[in-house]
mmCIF file of C-alpha atoms and ligand atoms in Angstrom:
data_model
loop_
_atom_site.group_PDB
_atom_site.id
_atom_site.type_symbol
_atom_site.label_atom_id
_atom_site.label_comp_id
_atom_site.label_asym_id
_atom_site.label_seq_id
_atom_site.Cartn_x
_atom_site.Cartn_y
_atom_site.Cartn_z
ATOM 1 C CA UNK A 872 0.635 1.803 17.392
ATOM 2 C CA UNK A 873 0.108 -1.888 16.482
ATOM 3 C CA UNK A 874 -0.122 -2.389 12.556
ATOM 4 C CA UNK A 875 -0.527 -5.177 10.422
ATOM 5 C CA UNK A 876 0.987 -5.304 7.557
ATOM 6 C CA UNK A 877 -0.380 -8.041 5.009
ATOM 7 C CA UNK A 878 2.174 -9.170 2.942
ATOM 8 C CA UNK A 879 5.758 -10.724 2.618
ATOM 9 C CA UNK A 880 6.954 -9.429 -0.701
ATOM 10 C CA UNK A 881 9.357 -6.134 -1.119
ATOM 11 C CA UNK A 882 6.660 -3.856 -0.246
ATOM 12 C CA UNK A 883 5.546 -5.922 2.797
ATOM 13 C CA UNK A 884 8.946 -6.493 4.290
ATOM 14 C CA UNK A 885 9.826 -2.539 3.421
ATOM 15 C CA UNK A 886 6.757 -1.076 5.214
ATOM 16 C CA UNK A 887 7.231 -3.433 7.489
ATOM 17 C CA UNK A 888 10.860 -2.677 8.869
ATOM 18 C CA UNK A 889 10.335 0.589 8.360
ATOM 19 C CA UNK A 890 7.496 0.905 10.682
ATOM 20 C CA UNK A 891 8.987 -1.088 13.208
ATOM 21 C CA UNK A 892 12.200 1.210 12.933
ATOM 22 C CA UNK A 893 9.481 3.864 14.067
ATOM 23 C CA UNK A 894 8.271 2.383 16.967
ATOM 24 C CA UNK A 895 5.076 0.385 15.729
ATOM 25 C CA UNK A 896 4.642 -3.031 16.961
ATOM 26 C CA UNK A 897 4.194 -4.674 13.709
ATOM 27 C CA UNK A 898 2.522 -8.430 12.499
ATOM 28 C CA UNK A 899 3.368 -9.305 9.274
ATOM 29 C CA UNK A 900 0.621 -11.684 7.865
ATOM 30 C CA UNK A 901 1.104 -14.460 5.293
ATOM 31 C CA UNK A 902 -0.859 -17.218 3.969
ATOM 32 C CA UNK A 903 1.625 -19.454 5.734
ATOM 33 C CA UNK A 904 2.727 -18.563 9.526
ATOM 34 C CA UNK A 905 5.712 -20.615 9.666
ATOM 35 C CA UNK A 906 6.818 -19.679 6.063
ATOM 36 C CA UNK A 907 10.347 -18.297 5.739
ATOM 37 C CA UNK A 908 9.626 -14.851 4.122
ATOM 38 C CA UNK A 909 7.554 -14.222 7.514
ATOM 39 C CA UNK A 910 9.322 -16.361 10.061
ATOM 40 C CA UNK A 911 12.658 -14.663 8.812
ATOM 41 C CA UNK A 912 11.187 -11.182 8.505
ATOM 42 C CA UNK A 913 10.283 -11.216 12.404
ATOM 43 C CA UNK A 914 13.091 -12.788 13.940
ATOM 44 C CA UNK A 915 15.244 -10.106 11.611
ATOM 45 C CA UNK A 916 13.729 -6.888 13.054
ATOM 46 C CA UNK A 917 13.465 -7.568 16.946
ATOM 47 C CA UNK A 918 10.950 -7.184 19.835
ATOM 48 C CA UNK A 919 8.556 -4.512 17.650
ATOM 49 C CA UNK A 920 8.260 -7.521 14.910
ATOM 50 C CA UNK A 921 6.095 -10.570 15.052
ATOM 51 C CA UNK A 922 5.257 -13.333 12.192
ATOM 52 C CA UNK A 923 1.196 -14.800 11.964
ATOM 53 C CA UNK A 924 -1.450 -15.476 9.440
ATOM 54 C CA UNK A 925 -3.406 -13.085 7.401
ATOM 55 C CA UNK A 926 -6.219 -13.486 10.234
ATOM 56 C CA UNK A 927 -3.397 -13.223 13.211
ATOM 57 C CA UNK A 928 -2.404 -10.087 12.086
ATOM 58 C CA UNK A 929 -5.350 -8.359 10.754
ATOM 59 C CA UNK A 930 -6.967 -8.850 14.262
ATOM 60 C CA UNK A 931 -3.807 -7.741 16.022
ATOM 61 C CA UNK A 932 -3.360 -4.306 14.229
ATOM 62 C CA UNK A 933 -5.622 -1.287 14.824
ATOM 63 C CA UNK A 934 -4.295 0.052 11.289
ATOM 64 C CA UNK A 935 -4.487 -2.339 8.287
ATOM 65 C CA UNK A 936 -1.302 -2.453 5.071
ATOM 66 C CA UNK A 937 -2.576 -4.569 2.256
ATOM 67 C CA UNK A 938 0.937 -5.337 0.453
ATOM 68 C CA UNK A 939 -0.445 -8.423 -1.154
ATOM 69 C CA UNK A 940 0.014 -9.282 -4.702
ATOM 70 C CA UNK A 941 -3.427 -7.457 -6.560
ATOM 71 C CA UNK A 942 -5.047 -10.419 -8.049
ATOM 72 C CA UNK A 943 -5.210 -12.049 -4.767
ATOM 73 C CA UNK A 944 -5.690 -8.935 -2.427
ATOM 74 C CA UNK A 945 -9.579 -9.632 -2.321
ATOM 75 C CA UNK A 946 -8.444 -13.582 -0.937
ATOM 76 C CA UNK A 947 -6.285 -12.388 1.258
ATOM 77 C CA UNK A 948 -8.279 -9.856 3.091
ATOM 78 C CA UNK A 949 -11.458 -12.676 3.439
ATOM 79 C CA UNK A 950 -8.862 -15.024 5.002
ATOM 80 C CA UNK A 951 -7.399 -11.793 7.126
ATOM 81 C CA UNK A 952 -11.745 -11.900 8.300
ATOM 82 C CA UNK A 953 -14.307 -9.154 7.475
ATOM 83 C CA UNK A 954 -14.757 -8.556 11.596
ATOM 84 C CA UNK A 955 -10.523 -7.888 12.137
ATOM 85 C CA UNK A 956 -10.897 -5.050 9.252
ATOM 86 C CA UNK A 957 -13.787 -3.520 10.495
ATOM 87 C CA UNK A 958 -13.294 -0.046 11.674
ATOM 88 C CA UNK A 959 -10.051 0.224 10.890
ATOM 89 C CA UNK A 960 -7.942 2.147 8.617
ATOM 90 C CA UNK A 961 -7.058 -0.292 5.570
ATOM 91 C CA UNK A 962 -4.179 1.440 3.509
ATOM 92 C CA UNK A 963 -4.458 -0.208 0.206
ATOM 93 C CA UNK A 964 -1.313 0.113 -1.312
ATOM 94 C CA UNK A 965 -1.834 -3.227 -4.033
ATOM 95 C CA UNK A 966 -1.568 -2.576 -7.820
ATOM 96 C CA UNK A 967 -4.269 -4.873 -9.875
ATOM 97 C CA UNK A 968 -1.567 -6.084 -11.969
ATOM 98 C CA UNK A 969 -1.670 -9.835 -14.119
ATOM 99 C CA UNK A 970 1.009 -10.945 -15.452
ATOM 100 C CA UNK A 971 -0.383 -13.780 -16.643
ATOM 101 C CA UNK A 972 -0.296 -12.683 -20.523
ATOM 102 C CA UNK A 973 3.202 -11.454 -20.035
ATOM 103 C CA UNK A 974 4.604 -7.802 -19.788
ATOM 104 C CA UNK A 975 3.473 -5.053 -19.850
ATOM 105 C CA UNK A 976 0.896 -6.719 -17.223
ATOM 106 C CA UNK A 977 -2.678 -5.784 -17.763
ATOM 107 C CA UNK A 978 -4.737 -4.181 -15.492
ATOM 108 C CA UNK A 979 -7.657 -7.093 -13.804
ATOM 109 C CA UNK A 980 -9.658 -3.909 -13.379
ATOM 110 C CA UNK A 981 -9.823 -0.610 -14.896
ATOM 111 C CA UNK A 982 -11.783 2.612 -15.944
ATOM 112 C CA UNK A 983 -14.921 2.426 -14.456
ATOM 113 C CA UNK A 984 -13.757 0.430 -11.220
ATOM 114 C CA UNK A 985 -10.794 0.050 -9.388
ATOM 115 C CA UNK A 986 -9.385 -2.708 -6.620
ATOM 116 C CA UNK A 987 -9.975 -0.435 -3.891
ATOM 117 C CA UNK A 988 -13.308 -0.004 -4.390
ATOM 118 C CA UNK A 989 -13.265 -3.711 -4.955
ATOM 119 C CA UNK A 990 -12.102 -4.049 -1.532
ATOM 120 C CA UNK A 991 -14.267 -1.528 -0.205
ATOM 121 C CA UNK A 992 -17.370 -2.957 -1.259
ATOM 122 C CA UNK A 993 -16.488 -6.209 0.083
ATOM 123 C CA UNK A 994 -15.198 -4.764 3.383
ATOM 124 C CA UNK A 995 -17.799 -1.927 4.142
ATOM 125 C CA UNK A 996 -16.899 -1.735 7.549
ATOM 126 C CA UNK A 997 -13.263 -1.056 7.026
ATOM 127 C CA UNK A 998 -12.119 2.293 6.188
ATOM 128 C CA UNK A 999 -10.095 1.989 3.048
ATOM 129 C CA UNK A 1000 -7.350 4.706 1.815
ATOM 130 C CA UNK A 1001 -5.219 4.137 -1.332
ATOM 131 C CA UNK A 1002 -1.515 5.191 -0.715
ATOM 132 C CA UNK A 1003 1.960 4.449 -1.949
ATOM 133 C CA UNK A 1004 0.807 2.586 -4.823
ATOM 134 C CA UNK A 1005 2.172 5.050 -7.368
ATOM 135 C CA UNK A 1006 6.400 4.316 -6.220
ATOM 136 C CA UNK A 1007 8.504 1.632 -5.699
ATOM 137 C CA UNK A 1008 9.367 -0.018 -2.312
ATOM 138 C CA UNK A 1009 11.938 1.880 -1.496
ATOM 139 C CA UNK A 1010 10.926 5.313 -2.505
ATOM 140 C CA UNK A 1011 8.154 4.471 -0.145
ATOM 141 C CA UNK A 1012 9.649 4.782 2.845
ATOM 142 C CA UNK A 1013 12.622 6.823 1.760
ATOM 143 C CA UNK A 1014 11.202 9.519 -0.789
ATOM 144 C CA UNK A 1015 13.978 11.441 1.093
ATOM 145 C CA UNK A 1016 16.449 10.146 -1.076
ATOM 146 C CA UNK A 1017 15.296 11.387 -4.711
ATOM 147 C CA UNK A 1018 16.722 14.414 -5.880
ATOM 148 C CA UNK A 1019 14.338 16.960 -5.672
ATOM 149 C CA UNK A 1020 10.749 17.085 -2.979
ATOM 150 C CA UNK A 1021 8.014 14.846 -5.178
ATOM 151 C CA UNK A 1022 3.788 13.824 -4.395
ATOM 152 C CA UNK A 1023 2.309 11.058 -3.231
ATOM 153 C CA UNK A 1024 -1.305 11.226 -3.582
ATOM 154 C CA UNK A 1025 -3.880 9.504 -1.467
ATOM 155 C CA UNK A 1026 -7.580 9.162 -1.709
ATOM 156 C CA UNK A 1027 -10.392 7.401 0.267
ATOM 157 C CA UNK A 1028 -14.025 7.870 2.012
ATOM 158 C CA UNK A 1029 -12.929 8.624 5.366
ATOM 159 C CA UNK A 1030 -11.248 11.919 6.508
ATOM 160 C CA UNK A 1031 -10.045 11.126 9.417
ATOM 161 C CA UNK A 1032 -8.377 7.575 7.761
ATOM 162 C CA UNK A 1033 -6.692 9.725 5.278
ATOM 163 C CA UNK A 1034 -5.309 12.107 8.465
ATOM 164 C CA UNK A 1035 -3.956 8.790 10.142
ATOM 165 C CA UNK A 1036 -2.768 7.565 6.698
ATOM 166 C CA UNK A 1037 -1.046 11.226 6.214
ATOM 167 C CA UNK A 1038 0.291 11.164 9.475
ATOM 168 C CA UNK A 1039 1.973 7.943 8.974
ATOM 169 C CA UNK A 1040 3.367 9.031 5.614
ATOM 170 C CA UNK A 1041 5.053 12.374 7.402
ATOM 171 C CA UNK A 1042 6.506 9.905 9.351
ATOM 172 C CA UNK A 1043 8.205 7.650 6.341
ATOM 173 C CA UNK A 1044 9.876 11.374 5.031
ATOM 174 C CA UNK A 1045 6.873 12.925 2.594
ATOM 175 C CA UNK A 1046 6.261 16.512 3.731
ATOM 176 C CA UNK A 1047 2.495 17.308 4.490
ATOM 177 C CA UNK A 1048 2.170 19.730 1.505
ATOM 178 C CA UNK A 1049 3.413 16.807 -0.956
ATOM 179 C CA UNK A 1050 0.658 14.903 0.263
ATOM 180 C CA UNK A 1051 -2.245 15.224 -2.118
ATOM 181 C CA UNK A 1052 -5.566 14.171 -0.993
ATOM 182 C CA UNK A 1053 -7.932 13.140 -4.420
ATOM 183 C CA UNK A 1054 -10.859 13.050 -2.563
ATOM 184 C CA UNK A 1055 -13.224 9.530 -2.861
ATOM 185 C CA UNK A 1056 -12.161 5.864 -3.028
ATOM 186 C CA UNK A 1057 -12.708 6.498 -6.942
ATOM 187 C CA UNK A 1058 -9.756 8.529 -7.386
ATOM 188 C CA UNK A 1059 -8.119 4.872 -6.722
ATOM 189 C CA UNK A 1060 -8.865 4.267 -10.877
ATOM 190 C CA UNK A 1061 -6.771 7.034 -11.977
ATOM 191 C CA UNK A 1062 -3.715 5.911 -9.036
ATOM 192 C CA UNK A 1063 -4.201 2.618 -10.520
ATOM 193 C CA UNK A 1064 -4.037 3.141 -14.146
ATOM 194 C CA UNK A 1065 -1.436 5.048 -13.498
ATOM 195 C CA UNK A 1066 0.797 2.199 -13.548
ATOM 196 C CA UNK A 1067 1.147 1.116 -17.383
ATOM 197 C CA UNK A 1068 2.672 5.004 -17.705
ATOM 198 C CA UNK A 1069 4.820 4.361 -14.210
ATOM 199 C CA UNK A 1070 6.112 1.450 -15.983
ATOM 200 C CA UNK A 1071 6.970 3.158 -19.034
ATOM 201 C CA UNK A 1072 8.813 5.828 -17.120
ATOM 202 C CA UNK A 1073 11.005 2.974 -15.622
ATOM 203 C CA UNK A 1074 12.171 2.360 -18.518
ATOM 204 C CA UNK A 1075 12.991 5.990 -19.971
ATOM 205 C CA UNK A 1076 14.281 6.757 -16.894
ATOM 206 C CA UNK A 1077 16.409 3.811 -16.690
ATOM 207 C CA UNK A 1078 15.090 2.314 -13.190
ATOM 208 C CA UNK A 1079 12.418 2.193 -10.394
ATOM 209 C CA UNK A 1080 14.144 5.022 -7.817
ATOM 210 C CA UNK A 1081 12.275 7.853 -9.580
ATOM 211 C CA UNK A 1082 8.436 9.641 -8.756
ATOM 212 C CA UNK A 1083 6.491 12.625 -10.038
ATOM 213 C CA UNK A 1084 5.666 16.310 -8.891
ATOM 214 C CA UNK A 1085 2.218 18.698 -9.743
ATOM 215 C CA UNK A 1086 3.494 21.722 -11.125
ATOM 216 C CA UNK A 1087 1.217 24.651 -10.580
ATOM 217 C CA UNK A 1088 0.260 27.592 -12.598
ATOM 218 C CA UNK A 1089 2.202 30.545 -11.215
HETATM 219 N N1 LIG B 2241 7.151 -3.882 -5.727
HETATM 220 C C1 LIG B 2241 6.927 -2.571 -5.621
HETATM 221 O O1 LIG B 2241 7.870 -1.756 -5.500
HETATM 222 C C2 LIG B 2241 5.504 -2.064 -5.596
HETATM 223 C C3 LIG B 2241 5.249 -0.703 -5.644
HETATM 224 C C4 LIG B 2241 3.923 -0.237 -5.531
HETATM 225 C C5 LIG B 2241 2.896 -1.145 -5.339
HETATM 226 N N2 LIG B 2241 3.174 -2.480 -5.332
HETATM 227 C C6 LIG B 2241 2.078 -3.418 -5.086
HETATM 228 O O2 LIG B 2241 2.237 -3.897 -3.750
HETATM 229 C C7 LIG B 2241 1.768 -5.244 -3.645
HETATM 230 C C8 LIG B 2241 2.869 -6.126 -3.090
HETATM 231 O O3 LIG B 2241 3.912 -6.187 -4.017
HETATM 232 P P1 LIG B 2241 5.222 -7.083 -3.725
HETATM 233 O O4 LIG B 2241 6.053 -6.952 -4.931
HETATM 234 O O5 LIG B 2241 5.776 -6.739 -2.388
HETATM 235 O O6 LIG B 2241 4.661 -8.566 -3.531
HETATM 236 P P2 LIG B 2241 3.762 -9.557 -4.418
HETATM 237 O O7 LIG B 2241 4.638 -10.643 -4.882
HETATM 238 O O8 LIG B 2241 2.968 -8.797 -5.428
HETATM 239 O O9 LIG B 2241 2.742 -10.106 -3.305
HETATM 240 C C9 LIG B 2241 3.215 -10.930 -2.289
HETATM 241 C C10 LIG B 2241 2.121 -11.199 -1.292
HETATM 242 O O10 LIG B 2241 0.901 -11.577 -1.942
HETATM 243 C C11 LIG B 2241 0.398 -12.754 -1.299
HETATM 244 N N3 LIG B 2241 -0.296 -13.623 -2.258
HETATM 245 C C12 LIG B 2241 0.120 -13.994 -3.487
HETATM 246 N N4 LIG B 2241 -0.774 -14.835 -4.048
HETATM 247 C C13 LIG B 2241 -1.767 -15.007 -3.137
HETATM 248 C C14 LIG B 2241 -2.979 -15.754 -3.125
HETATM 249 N N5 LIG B 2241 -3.350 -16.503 -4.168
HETATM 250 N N6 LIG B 2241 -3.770 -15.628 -2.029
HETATM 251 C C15 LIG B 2241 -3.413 -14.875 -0.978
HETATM 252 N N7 LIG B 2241 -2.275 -14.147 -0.925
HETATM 253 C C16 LIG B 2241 -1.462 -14.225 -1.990
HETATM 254 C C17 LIG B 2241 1.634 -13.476 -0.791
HETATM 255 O O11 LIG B 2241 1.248 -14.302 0.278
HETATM 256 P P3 LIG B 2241 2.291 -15.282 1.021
HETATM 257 O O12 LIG B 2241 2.994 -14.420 2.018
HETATM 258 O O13 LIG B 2241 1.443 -16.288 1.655
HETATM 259 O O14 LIG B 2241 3.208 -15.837 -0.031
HETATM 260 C C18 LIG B 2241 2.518 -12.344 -0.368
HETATM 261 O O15 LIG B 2241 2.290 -11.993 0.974
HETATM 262 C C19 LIG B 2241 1.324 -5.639 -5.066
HETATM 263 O O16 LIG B 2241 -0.057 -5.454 -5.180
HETATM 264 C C20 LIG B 2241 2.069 -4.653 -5.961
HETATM 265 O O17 LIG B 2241 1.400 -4.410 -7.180
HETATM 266 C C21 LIG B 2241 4.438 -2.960 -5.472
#
């Protein structure tokens, strides 16, 4: 499949690789084309990798990562273009974060809105689902490696996005049963504001390689 994957932080480079590792013919977008982060990325992870601009690779994928920083997610998806995104699956997996008053970082929006339904109102046409958000990087693409089977939850408008989304995820190591689907693009408030408490747990637990599990009544 060709995916672009918007973003040239951890999480961009780590979805990134990984997909390529999987097959995908990959364009990592930046604001900057020739900047390093990109530039280096792509020449790094062979024929399957390629560098462009937000707009270059949004119109190249046919499935959409937003890895870009949450505060400037909504910026980066008008320069990737409204017509690139439309249709297509967007997998959201940005945390509004600002850090501008310091740690812990605030939320930029919370309770009764979230940034994917930010970026679903402002992109219509696309078909946003919320993934990932809720572990690091690395657990992202490796949840393989914790100790013991954990969740990832996902939620979105569009049932056949979230099958593509799920499929993908089976793919990076998370068993289809630990795949939880919340339902609507408003579920994205509670995966968001999940963060102050992931960030807490970091600390108790001493580091960012960790996730959670549902526990059923028996
Ligand atoms: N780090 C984690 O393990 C983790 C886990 C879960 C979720 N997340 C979320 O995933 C996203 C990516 O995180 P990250 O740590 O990899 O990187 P990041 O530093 O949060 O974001 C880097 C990306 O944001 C873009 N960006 C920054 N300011 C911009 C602006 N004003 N306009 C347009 N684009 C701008 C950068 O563009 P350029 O390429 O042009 O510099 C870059 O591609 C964030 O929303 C974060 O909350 C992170």
């Amino acid at each position: 499949m060709r995916i672009a994957v918007l973003g040239t932080g951890t999480v961009g480079r780590t979805i990134a690789t990984k997909l390529v590792e999987l097959g995908h013919e990959v364009t990592m977008g930046s604001r900057d084309a020739a900047g390093e982060a990109v530039t280096e990325w792509a020449a790094e992870n062979g024929e399957g990798a390629s560098a462009g601009t937000f707009a270059d690779a949004a119109s190249a994928g046919e499935v959409v990562f937003n890895c870009t920083a949450g505060t400037a997610s909504l910026s980066a998806l008008e320069a990737a273009g409204a017509e690139s995104l439309a249709g297509k699956v967007l997998v959201d997996v940005a945390n509004p974060l600002d850090f501008s008053r310091g740690m812990p970082p605030r939320l930029s929006v919370c309770n009764d809105d979230s940034l994917s339904e930010q970026i679903q109102r402002a992109f219509p046409e696309a078909r946003v689902v919320k993934a990932l958000n809720t572990v690091n990087a690395a657990v992202m693409v490796n949840p393989g490696a914790l100790s013991e089977p954990s969740d990832i939850p996902v939620c979105g408008e569009d049932a056949s996005a979230k099958e593509t989304v799920a499929k993908l995820l089976e793919d990076f190591g998370w068993p289809a049963e630990r795949v939880l689907d919340l339902g609507p693009i408003t579920s994205a408030r509670g995966m968001e504001m999940y963060l102050p408490l992931w960030l807490a747990l970091m600390g108790a637990v001493g580091g960012p390689g960790f996730n959670v599990r549902v526990v059923r009544a028996s």
